[in-house]
PDB file of C-alpha atoms in Angstrom:
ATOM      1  CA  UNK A   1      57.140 100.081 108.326  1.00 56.00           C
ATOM      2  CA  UNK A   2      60.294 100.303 109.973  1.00 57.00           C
ATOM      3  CA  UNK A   3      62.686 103.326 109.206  1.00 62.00           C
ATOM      4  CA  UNK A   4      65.713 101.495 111.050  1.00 65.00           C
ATOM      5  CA  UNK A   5      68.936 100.247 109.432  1.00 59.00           C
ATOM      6  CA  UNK A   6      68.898  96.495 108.955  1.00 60.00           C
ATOM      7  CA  UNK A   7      72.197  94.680 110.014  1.00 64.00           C
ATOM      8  CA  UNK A   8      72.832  91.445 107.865  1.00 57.00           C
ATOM      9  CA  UNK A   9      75.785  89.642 108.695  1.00 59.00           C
ATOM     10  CA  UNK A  10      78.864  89.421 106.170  1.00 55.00           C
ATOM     11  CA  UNK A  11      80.741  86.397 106.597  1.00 55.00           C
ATOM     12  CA  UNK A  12      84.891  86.904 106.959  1.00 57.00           C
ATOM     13  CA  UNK A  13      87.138  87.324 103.820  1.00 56.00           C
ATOM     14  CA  UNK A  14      89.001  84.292 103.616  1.00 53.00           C
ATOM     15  CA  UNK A  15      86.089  81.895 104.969  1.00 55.00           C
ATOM     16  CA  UNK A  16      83.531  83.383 103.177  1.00 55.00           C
ATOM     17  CA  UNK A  17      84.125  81.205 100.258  1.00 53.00           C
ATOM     18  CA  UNK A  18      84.771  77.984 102.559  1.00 53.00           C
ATOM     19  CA  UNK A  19      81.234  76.564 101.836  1.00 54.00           C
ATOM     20  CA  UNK A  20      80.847  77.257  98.067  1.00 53.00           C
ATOM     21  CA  UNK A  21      80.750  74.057  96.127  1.00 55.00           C
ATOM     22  CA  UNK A  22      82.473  75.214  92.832  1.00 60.00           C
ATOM     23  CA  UNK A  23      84.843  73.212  90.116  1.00 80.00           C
ATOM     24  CA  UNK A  24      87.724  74.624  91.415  1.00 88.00           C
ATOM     25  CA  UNK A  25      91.122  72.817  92.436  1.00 94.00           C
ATOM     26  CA  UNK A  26      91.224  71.544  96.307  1.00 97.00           C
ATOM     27  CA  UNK A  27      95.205  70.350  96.132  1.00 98.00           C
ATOM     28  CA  UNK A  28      97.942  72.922  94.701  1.00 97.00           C
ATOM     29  CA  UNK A  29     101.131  71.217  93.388  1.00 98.00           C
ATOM     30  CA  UNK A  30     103.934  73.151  93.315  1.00 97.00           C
ATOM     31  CA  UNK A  31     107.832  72.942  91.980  1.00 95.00           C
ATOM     32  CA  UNK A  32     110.486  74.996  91.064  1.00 91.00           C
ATOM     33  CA  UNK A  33     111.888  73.263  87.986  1.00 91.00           C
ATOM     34  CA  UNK A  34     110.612  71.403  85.068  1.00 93.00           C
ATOM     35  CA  UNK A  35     112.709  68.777  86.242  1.00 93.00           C
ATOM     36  CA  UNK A  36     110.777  67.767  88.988  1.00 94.00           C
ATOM     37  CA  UNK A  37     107.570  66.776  87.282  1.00 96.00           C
ATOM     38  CA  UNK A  38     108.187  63.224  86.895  1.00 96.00           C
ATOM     39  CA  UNK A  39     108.533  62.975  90.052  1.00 97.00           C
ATOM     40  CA  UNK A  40     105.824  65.169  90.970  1.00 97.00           C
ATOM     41  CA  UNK A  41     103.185  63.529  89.246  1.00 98.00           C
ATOM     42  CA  UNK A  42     103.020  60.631  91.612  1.00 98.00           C
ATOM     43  CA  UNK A  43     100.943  63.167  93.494  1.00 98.00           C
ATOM     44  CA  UNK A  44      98.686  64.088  90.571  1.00 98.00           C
ATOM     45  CA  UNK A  45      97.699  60.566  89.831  1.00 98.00           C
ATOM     46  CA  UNK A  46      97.105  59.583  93.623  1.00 98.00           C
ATOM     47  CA  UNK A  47      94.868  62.423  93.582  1.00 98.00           C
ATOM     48  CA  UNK A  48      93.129  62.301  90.475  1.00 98.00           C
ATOM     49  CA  UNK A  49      92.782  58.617  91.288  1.00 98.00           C
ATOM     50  CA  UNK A  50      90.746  59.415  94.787  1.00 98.00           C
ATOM     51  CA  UNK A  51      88.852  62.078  92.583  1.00 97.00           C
ATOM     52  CA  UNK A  52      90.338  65.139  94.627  1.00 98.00           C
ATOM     53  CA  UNK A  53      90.940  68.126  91.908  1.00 97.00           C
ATOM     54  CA  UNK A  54      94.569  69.777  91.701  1.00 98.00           C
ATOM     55  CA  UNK A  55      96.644  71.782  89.977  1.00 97.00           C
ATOM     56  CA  UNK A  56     100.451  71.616  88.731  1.00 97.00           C
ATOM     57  CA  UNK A  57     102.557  74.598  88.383  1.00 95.00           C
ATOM     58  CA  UNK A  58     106.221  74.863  87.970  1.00 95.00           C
ATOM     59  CA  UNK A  59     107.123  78.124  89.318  1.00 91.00           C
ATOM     60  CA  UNK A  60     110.001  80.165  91.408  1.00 84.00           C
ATOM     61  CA  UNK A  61     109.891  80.584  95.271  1.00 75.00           C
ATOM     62  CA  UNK A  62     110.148  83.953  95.367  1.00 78.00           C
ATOM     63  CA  UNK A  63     109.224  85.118  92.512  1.00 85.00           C
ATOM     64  CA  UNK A  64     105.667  84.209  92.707  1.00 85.00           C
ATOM     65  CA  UNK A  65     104.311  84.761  96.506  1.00 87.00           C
ATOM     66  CA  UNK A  66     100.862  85.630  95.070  1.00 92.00           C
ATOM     67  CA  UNK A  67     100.111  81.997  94.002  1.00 94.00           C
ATOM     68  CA  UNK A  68      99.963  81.118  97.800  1.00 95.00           C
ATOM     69  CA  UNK A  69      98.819  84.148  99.163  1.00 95.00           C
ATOM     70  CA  UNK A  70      95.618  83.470  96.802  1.00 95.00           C
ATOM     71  CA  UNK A  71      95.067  79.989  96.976  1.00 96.00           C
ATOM     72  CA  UNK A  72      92.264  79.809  99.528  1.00 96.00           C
ATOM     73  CA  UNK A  73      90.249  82.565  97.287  1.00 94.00           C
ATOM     74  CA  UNK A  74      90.908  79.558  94.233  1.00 93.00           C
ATOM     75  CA  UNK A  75      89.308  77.342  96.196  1.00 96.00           C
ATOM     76  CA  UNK A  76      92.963  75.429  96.893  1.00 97.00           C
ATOM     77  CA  UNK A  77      92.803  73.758 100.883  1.00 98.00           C
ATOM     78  CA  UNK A  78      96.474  72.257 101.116  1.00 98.00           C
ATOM     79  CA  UNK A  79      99.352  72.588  98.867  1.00 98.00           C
ATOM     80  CA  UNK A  80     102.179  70.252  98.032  1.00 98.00           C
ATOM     81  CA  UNK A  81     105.142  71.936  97.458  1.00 97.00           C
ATOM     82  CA  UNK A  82     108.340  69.816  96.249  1.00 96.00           C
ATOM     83  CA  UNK A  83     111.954  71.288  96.137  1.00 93.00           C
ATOM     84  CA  UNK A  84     115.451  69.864  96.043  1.00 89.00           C
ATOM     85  CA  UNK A  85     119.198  71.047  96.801  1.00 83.00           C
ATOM     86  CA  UNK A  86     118.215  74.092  99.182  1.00 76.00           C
ATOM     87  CA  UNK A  87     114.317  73.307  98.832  1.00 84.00           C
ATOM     88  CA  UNK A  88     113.104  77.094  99.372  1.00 89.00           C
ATOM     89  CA  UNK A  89     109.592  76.538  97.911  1.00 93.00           C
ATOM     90  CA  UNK A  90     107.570  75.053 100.275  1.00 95.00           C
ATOM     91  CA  UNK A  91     109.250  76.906 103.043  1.00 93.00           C
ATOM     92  CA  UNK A  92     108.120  80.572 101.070  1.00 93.00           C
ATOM     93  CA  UNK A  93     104.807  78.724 100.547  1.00 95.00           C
ATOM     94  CA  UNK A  94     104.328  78.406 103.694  1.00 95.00           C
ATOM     95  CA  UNK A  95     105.420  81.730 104.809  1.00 94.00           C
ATOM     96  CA  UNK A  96     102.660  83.408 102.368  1.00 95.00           C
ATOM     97  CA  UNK A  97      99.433  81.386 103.357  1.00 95.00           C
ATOM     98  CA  UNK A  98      98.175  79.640 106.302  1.00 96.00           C
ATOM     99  CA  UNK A  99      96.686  76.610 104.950  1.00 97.00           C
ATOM    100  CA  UNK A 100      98.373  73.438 105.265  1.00 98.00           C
ATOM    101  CA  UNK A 101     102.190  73.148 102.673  1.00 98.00           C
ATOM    102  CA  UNK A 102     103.423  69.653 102.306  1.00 98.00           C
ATOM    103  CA  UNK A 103     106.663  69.486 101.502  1.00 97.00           C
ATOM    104  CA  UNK A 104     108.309  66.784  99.241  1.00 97.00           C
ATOM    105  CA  UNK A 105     112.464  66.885  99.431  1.00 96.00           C
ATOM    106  CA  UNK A 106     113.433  66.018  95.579  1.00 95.00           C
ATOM    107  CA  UNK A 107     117.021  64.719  95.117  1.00 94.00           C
ATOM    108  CA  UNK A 108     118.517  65.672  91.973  1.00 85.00           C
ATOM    109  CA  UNK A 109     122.354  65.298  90.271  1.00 83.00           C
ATOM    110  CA  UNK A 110     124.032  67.359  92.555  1.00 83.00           C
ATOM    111  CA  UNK A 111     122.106  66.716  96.126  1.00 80.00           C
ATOM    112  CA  UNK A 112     124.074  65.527  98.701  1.00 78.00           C
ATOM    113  CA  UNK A 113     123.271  62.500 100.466  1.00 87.00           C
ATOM    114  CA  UNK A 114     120.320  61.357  98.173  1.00 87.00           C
ATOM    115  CA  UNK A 115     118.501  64.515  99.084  1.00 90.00           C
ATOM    116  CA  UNK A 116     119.120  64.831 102.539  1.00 92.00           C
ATOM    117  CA  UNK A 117     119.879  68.484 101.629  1.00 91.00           C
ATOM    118  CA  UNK A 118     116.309  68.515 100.888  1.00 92.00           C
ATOM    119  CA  UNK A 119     115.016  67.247 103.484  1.00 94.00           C
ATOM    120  CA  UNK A 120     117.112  68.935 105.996  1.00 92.00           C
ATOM    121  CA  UNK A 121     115.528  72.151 104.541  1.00 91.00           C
ATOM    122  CA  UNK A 122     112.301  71.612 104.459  1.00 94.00           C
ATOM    123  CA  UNK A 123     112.027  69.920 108.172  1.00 93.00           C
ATOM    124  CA  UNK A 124     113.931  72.889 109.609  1.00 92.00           C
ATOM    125  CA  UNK A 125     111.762  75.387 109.240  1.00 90.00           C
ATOM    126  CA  UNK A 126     111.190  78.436 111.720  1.00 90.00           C
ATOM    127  CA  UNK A 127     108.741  79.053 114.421  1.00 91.00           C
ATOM    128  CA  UNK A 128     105.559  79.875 112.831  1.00 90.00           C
ATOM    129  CA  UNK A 129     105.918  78.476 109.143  1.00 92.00           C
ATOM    130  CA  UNK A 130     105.446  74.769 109.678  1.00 94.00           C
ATOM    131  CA  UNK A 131     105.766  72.485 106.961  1.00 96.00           C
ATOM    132  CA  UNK A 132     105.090  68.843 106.827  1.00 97.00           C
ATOM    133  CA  UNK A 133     107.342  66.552 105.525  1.00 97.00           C
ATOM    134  CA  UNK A 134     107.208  63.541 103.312  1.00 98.00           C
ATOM    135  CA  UNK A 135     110.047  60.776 102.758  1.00 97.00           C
ATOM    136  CA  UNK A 136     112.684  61.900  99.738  1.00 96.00           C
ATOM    137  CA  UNK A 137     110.714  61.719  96.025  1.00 97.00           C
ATOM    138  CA  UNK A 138     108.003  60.534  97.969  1.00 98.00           C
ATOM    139  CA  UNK A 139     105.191  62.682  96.204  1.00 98.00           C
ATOM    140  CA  UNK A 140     102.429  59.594  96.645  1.00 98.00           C
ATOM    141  CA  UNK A 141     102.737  60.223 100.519  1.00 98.00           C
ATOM    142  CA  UNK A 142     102.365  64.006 100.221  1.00 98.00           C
ATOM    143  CA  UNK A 143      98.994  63.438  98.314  1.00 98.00           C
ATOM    144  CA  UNK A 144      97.602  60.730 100.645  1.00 98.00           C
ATOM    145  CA  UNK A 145      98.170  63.407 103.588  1.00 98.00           C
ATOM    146  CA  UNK A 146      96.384  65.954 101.554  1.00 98.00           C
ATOM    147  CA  UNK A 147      93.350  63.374 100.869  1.00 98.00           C
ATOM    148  CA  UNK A 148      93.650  63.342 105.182  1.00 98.00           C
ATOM    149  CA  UNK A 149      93.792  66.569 105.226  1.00 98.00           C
ATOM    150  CA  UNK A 150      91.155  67.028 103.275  1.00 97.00           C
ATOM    151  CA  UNK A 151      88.457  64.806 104.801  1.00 95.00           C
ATOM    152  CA  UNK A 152      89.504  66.145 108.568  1.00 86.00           C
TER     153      UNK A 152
END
């Protein structure tokens, strides 16, 4: 018998739960306002439809970093993130994990140019917080890049 220390590997934080099969949601959807959800759910239903699980909050850009800074440990692998006028969220998403934030630019009764406001937020982003970018109150497209995503 062998007096010596056994090493056993240990897998890395964030990947070790990569290959655990569990119930949990694969697609984060994300929004600052109530408001949005109509709009929003156009990316529930494409997902639910292609059987990929989610989850739909309504929160505040800033005041809730830890909902993307724990998404991976949730089992979440992109999230969708839609945001009109200055469109902040999936920009601060973005800056607070590194999977994949798909941003959707929502117009709303005071954007300017049918949410080109939006847009222009979202697609502008800094060096080192990408963001994707769907068409304006597209939501469907966001969700058929996450299904991409997803099966990459």
């Amino acid at each position: 018998m062998s007096l010596e220390p056994q090493i056993v590997p240990v897998a890395e934080p964030a990947t070790a739960f990569d290959e655990l099969d569990v119930d949990a949601p694969r697609v984060g959807i994300v929004m600052g306002s109530k408001s949005d959800l109509p709009t929003m759910q156009a990316a529930e239903k494409e997902l639910n439809d292609r059987g990929i699980r989610c989850e739909v909050r309504v929160m505040s850009a800033h005041r809730e970093p830890d909902y993307a800074r724990n998404a991976r440990m949730r089992g979440i692998r992109v999230i969708i993130a839609g945001a009109g006028l200055s469109a902040a969220l999936p920009g601060v998403v973005a800056a607070h994990t590194e999977l994949p934030v798909i941003g959707v630019p929502l117009t709303s009764r005071t954007s300017i140019g049918g949410g080109l406001d939006a847009l222009l937020s979202i697609v502008q982003m800094p060096p080192g917080v990408p963001v994707a970018c769907v068409g304006v109150d597209n939501a469907r497209n966001a969700a058929v890049l996450a299904a991409r995503i997803l099966s990459a």
